[in-house]
Coordinates of C-alpha atoms in Angstrom, one line a residue:
X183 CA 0.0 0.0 0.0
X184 CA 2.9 2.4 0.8
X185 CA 4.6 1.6 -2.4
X186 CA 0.8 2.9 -4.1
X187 CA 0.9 5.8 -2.1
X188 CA 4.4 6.7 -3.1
X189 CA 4.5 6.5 -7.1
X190 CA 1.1 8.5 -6.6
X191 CA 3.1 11.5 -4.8
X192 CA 5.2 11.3 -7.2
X193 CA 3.3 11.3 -10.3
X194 CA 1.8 14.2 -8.9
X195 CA 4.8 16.1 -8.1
X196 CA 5.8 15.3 -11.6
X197 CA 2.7 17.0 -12.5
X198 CA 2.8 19.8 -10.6
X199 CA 6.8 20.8 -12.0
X200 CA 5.5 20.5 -15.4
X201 CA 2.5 23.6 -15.0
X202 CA 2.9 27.3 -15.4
X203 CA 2.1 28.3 -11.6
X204 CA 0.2 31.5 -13.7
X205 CA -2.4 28.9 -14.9
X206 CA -2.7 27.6 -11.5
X207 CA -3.3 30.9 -10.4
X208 CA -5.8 32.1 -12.9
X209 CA -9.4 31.8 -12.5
X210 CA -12.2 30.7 -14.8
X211 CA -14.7 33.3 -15.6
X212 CA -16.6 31.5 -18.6
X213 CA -19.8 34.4 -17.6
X214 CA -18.0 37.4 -17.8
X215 CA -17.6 39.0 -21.3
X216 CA -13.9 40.5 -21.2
X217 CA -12.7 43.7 -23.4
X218 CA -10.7 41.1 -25.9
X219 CA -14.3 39.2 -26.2
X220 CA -16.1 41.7 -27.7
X221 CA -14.1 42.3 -30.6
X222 CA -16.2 39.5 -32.3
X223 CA -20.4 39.3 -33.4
X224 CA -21.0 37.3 -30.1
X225 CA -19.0 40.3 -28.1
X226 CA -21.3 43.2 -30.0
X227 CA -24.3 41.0 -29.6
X228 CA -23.5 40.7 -25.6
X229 CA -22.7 45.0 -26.1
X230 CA -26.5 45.3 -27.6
X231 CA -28.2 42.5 -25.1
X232 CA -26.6 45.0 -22.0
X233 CA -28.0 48.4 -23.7
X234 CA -31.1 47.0 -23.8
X235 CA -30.9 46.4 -20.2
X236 CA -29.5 49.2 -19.1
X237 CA -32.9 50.8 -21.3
X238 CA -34.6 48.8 -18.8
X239 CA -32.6 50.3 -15.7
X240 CA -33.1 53.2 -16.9
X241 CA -37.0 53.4 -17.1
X242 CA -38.6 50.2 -15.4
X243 CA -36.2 48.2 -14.1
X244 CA -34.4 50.6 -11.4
X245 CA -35.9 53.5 -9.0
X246 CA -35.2 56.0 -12.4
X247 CA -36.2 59.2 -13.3
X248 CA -39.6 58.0 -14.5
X249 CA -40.2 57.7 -10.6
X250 CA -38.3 60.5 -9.8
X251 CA -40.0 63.3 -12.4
X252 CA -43.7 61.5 -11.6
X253 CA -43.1 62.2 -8.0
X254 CA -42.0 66.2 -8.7
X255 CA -44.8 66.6 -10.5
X256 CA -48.7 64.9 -9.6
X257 CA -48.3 61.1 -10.6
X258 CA -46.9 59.8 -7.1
X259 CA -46.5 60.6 -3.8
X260 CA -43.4 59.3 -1.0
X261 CA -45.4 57.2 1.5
X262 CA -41.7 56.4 2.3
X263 CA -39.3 57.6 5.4
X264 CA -36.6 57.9 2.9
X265 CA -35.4 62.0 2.5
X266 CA -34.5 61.0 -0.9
X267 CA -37.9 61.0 -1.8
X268 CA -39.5 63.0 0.4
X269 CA -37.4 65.9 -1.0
X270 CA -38.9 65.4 -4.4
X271 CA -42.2 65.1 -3.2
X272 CA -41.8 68.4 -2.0
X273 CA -40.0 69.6 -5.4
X274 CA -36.9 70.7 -3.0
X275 CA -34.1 68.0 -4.7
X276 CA -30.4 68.6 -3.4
X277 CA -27.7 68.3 -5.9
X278 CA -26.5 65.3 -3.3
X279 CA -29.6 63.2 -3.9
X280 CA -28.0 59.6 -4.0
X281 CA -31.3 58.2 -6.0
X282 CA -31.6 60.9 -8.0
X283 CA -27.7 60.3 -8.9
X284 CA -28.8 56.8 -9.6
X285 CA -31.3 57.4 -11.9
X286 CA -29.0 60.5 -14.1
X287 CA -26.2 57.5 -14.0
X288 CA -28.9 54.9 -15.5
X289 CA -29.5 57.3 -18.5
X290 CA -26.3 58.4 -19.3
X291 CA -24.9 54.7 -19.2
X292 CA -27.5 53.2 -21.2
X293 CA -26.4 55.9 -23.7
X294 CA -22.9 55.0 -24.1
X295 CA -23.4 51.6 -24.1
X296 CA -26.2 51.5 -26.8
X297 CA -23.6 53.3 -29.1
X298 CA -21.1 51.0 -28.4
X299 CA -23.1 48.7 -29.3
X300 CA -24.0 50.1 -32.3
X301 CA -20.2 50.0 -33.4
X302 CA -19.5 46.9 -32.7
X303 CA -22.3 45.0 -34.2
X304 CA -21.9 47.3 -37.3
X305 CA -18.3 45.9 -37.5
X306 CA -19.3 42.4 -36.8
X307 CA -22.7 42.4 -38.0
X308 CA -23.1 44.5 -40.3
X309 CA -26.2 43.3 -41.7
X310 CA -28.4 43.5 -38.9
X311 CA -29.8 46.3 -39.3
X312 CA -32.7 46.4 -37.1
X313 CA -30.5 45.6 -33.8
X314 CA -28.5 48.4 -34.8
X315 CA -31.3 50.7 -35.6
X316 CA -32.5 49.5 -32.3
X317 CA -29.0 50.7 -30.6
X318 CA -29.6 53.8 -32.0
X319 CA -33.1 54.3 -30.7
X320 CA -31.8 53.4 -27.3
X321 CA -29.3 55.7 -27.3
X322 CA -31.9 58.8 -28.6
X323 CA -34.0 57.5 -25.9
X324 CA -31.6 58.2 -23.1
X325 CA -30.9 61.8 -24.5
X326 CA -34.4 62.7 -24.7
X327 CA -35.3 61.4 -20.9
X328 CA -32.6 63.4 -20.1
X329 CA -33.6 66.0 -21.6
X330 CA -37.1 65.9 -20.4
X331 CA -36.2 65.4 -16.9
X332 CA -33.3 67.5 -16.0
X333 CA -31.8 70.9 -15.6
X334 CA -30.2 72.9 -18.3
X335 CA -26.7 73.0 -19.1
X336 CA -26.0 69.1 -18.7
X337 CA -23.0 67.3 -19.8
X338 CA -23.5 64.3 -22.7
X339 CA -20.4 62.0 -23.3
X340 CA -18.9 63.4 -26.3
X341 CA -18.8 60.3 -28.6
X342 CA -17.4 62.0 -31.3
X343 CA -13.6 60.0 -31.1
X344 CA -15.6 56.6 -31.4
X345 CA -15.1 56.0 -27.1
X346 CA -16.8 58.1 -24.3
X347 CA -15.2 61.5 -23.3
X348 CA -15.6 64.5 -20.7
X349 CA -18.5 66.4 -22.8
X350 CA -19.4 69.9 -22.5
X351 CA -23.1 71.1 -20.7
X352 CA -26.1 71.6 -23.8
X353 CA -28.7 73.8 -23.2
X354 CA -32.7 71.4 -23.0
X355 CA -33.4 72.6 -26.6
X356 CA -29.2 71.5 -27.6
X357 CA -30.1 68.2 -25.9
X358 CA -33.3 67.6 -28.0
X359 CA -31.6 68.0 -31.2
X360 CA -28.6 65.4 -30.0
X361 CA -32.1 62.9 -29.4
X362 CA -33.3 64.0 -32.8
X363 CA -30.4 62.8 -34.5
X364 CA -30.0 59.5 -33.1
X365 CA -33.5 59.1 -34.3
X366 CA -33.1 59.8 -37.6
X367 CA -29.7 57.8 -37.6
X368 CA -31.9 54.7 -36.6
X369 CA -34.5 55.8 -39.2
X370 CA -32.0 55.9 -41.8
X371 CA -30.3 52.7 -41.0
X372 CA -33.5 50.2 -40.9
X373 CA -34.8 52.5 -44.2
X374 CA -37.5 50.7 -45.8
X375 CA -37.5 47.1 -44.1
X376 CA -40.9 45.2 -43.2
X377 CA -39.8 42.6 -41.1
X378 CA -40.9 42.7 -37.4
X379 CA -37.5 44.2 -35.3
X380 CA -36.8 46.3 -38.5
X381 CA -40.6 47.9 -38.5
X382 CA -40.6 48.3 -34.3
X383 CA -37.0 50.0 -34.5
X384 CA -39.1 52.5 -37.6
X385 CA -42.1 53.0 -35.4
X386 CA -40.2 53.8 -32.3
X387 CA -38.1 56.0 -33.5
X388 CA -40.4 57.8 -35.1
X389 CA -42.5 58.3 -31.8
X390 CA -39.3 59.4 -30.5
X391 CA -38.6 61.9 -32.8
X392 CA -42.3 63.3 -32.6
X393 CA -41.5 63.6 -28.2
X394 CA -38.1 65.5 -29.0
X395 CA -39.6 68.1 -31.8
X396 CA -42.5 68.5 -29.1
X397 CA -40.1 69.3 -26.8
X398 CA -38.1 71.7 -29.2
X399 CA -41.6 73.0 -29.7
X400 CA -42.1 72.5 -33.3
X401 CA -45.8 70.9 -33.1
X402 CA -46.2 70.5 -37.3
X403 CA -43.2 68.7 -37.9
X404 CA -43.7 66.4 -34.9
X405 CA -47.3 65.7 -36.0
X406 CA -45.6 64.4 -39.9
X407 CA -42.5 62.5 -37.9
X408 CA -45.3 60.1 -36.6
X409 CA -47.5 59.1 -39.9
X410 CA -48.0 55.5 -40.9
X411 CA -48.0 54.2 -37.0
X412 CA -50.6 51.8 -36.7
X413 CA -53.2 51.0 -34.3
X414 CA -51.3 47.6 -33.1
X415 CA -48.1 48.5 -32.8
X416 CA -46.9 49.0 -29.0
X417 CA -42.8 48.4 -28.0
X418 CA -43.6 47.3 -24.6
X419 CA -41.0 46.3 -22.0
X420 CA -41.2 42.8 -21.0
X421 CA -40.0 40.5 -17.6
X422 CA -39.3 37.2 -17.0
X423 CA -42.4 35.2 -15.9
X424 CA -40.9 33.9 -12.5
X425 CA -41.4 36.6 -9.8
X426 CA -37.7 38.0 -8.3
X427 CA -35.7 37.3 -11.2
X428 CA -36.2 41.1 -13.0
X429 CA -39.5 42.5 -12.0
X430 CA -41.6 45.8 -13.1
X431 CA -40.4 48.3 -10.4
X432 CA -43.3 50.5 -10.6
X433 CA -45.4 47.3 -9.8
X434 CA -42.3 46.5 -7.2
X435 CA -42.0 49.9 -5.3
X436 CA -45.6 51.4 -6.1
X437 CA -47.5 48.2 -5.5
X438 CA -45.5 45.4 -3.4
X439 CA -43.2 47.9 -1.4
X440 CA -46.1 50.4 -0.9
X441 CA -43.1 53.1 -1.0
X442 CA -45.2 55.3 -3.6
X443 CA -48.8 56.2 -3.8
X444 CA -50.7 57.6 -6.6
X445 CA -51.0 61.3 -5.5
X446 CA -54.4 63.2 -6.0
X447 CA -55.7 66.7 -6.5
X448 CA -57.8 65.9 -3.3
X449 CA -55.2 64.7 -0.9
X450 CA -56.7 62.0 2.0
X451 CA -53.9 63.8 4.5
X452 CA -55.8 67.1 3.7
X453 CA -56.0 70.1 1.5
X454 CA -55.7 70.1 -2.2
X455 CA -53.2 70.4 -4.4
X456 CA -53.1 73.0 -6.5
X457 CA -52.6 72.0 -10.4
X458 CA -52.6 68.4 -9.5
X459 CA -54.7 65.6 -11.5
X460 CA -57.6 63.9 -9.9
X461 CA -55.5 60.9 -10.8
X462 CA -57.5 58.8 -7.7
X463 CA -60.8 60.8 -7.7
X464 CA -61.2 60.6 -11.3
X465 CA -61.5 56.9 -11.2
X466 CA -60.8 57.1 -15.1
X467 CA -60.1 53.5 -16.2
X468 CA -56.8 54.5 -17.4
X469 CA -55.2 55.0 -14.1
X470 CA -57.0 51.9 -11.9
X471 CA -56.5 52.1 -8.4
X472 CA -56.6 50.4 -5.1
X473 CA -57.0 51.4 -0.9
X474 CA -55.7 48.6 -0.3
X475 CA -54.0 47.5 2.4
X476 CA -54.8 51.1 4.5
X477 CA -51.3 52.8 4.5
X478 CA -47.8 52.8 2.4
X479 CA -44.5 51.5 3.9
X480 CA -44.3 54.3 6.5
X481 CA -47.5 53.4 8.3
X482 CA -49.3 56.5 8.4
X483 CA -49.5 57.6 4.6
X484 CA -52.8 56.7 3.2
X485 CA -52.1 54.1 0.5
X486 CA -53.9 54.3 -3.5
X487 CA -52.0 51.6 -4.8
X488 CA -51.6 51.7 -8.8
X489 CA -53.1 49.0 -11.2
X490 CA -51.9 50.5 -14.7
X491 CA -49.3 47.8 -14.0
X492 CA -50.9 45.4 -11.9
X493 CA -48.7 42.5 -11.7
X494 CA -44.7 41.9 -11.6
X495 CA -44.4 41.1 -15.1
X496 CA -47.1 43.5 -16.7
X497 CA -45.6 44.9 -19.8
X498 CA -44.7 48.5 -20.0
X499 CA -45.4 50.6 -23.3
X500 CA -42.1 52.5 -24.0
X501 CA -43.5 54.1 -27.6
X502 CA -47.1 53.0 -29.0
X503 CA -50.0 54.0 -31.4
X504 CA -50.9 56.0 -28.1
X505 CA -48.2 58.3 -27.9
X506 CA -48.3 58.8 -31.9
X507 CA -51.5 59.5 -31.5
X508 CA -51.0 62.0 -28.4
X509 CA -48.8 63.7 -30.8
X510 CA -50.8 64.0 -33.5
X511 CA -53.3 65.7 -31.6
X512 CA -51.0 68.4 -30.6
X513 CA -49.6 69.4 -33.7
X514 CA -53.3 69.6 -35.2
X515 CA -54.0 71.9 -32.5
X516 CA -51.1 74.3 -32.9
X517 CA -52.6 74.1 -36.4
X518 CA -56.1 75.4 -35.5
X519 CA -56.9 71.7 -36.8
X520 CA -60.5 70.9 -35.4
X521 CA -59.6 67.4 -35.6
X522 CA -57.4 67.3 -32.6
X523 CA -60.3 66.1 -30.5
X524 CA -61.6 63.8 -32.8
X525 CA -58.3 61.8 -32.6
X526 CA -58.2 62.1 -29.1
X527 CA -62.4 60.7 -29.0
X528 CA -61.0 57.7 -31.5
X529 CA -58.5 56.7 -28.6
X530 CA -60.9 57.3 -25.9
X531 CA -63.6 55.1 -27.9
X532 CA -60.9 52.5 -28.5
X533 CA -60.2 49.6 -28.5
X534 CA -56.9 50.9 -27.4
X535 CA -54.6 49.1 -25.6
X536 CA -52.3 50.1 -22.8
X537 CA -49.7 47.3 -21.7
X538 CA -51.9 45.4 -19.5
X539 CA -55.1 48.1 -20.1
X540 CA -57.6 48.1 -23.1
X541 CA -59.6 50.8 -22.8
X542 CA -62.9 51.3 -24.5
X543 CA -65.8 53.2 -24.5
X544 CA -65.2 56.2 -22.7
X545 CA -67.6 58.9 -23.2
X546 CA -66.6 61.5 -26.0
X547 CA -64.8 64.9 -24.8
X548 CA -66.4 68.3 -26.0
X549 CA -65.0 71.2 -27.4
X550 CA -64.1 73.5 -23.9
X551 CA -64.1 76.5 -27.1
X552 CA -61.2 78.4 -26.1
X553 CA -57.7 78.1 -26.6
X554 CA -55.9 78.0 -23.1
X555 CA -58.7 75.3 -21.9
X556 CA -58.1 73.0 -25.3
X557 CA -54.5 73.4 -24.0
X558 CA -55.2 72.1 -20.9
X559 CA -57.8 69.4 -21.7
X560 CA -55.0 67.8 -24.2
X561 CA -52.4 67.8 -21.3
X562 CA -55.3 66.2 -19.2
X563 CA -55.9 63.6 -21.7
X564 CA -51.9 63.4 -21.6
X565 CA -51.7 63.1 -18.1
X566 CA -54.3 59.8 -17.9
X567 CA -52.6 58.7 -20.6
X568 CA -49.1 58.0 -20.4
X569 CA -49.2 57.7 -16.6
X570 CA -45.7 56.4 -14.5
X571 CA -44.5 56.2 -18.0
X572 CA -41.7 59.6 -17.8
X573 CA -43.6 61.9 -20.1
X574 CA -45.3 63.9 -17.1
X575 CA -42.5 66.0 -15.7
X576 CA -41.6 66.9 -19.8
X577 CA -45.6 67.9 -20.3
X578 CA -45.3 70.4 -17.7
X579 CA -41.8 72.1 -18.6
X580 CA -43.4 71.9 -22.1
X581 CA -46.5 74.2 -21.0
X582 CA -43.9 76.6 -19.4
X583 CA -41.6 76.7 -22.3
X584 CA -43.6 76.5 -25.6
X585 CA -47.1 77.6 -24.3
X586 CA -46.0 80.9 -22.1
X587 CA -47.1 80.0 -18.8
X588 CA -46.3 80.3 -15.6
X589 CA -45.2 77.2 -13.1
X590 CA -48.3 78.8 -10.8
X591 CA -50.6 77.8 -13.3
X592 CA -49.3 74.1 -14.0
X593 CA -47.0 72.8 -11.5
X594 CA -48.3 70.7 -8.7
X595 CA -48.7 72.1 -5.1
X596 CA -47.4 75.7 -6.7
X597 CA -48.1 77.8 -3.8
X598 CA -49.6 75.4 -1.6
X599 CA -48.8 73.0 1.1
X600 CA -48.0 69.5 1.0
X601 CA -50.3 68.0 3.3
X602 CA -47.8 64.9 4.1
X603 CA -44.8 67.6 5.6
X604 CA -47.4 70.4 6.5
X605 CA -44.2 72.8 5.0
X606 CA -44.4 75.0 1.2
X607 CA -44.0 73.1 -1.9
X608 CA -40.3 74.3 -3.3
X609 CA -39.6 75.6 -6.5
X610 CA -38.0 73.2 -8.1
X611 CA -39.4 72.1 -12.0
X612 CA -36.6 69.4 -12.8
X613 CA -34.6 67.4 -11.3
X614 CA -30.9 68.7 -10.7
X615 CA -27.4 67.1 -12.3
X616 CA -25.9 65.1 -9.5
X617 CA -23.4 66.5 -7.6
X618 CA -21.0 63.8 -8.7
X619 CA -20.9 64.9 -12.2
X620 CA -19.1 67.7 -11.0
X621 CA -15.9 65.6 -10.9
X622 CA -15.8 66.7 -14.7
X623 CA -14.1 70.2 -14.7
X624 CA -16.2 70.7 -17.7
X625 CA -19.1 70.8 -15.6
X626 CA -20.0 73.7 -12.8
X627 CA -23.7 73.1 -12.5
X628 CA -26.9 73.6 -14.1
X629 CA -26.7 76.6 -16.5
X630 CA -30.4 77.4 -14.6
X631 CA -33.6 75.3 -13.2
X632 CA -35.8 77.1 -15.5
X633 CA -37.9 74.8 -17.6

């Protein structure tokens, strides 16, 4: 037995003399896609497979600026003990504002990596057009929520070398035009293509570039950059069907976690809020909602739970008919077009569907006959529409910036008291660049918090 034991030592020392102690050293990472890897179709296809999840994180997926402009504005309020977001329910967000940080992070890395993406699987895969279209979109995506949600003067990577760089601050109306182009750069690569990811990359992209022309307040041409959209077509954001594995967040923090509540122009905690939507009261199909159980995470906030997205995995519209149709409505009545509320009637009459909502049969709107109120009865319709969905906070600048008026007459709790902190509503009508971004000495601050 000893003699066994011995030529086994020894084949094994033998072993060992003959191995590189750096292999014996280096570890096995057959998951992780390393920076030699993704010079290949398989290392651009892992590049476009992470854009499209950092698209994700930066919308549905993570506690992003869709939370964070719903909550400055009427569509939630904090029934939470975290200041992060009980400083934005009271429109007074600090510069330091870790979440807030998060969320500007999100967008700005979903950017870069969508563009790399785009480069790599137009080296490697040149002929897939629609997945780079669809890089494209992404990355026009991330500059319009950015510049929807936040302040002037912020700083976009400058790309312009092929690899990300310290970029200088744009003005909102600089940033729109930086969205409009990756738009029509998607547009231009899927061209005329009728096959399925070709045609959602077209449509998307088109209701993109009608958002970003609204924002840059040229109603007519955003009204033509949407034609052709049909009634089915919705790019919806979709989750695994096992619970934990990548859930809906709004369902997750505005359903399961209880930390947000739909807010209301009649708040339960008293008082009402000036400019806010009867998003509750209304009980408009659009925006279903629950009392139930009595009060949010903190115990003592009255709880309206959201059903737009009832479930984990309910699907969440990131461009549809809707929007195009939203659009459409508003360049026709820039244009003195009588038909804007007949198209908004069609979608109220429906069928029309909403991610996990078809809504039909809603009564027909009338004519209010003068121009501020049709103003404001569009952004109502707005408002029910698009719901949780990051277009609220851009409405509202919008109004301010393109339609001359005041933050007194549209901004939520202007004036008044939040009944939650029993303090003044600040003055604050979008979200700050994070402190950190000041580590670029490009980069001093917002040029101004105007809208």
């Amino acid at each position: 037995m000893k003699r066994i034991y011995r030529v086994a030592l020894s084949l094994a020392i033998t072993a060992l003399a003959g191995c590189d102690r750096n292999d014996l050293l280096r570890i096995a990472t057959p998951d992780a896609i390393t920076p030699e890897n993704l010079n290949s179709a398989d290392g651009a296809e892992g590049l476009r497979v992470g854009a499209i999840q950092r698209l994700k994180l930066m919308t549905a997926l993570d506690e992003s600026s869709w939370f964070y402009g719903g909550m400055l504005v009427d569509e939630w309020k904090s029934a939470d003990t975290f200041i992060q977001r009980d400083e934005t329910d009271q429109r007074t967000v600090r510069e330091d504002n870790s979440l807030v940080t998060t969320a500007y992070r999100d967008i700005h890395r979903a950017r870069i990596q969508a563009y790399q993406a785009a480069q790599g699987l137009n080296t490697y895969k040149p002929a897939a057009k629609g997945e780079i279209g669809e890089m494209w979109f992404v990355k026009g995506y991330a500059e319009l929520q950015s510049a929807l949600d936040f302040c002037n003067g912020q700083p976009f990577a400058d790309l312009s070398s092929g690899s990300p760089d310290l970029g200088t601050p744009l003005s909102g109306a600089d940033a729109f035009k930086l969205a409009l182009s990756s738009f029509d750069t998607a547009l231009a690569i899927v061209g005329s293509a009728t096959d399925t990811v070709n045609l959602r990359v077209k449509y998307s992209a088109q209701v993109g570039r009608g958002r970003a022309l609204l924002g840059a307040g040229q109603q007519a041409q955003a009204g033509a950059a949407v034609a052709g959209i049909p009634k089915t077509f919705s790019f919806n954001l979709t989750w695994p069907t096992t619970q934990g594995k990548e859930d809906n967040l709004i369902w997750g923090l505005a359903s399961s976690a209880r930390r947000y509540t739909v807010q209301d122009s009649a708040d339960r905690q008293g008082g009402r809020i000036p400019n806010a939507m009867p998003f509750v009261s209304a009980k408009d199909p659009r925006v279903p909602t629950v009392q139930n159980p009595k009060f949010g995470f903190d115990g003592s906030t009255p709880f309206d739970g959201q059903l737009v997205f009832p479930n984990f995995n309910s699907p969440v519209p990131l461009a549809n008919y809707v929007d195009a149709q939203l659009i459409v409505a508003e360049s026709q009545l820039a244009a003195n077009d009588a038909g804007w509320l007949a198209t908004l009637n069609a979608l109220r009459a429906g069928p029309t569907n909403m991610g996990a909502i078809t809504i039909t049969g809603m009564s027909p709107l009338t004519d209010p006959g003068s121009a501020g109120a049709r103003i404001d009865l569009l952004f109502r319709e707005r408002a029910f529409w698009t719901f949780g969905r990051g277009q609220r906070l851009g409405d509202l600048r919008r109004e301010i910036r393109v339609y001359s008026k005041t933050a007194a007459q549209v901004f939520p709790g202007e004036g008044g008291i939040n009944p939650r902190k029993n303090s003044n509503y600040g003055p604050d009508v979008n979200l700050p660049v994070p402190q950190a971004e000041r580590n670029n000495f490009k980069f001093g601050g917002c040029t101004d918090r105007n809208a």
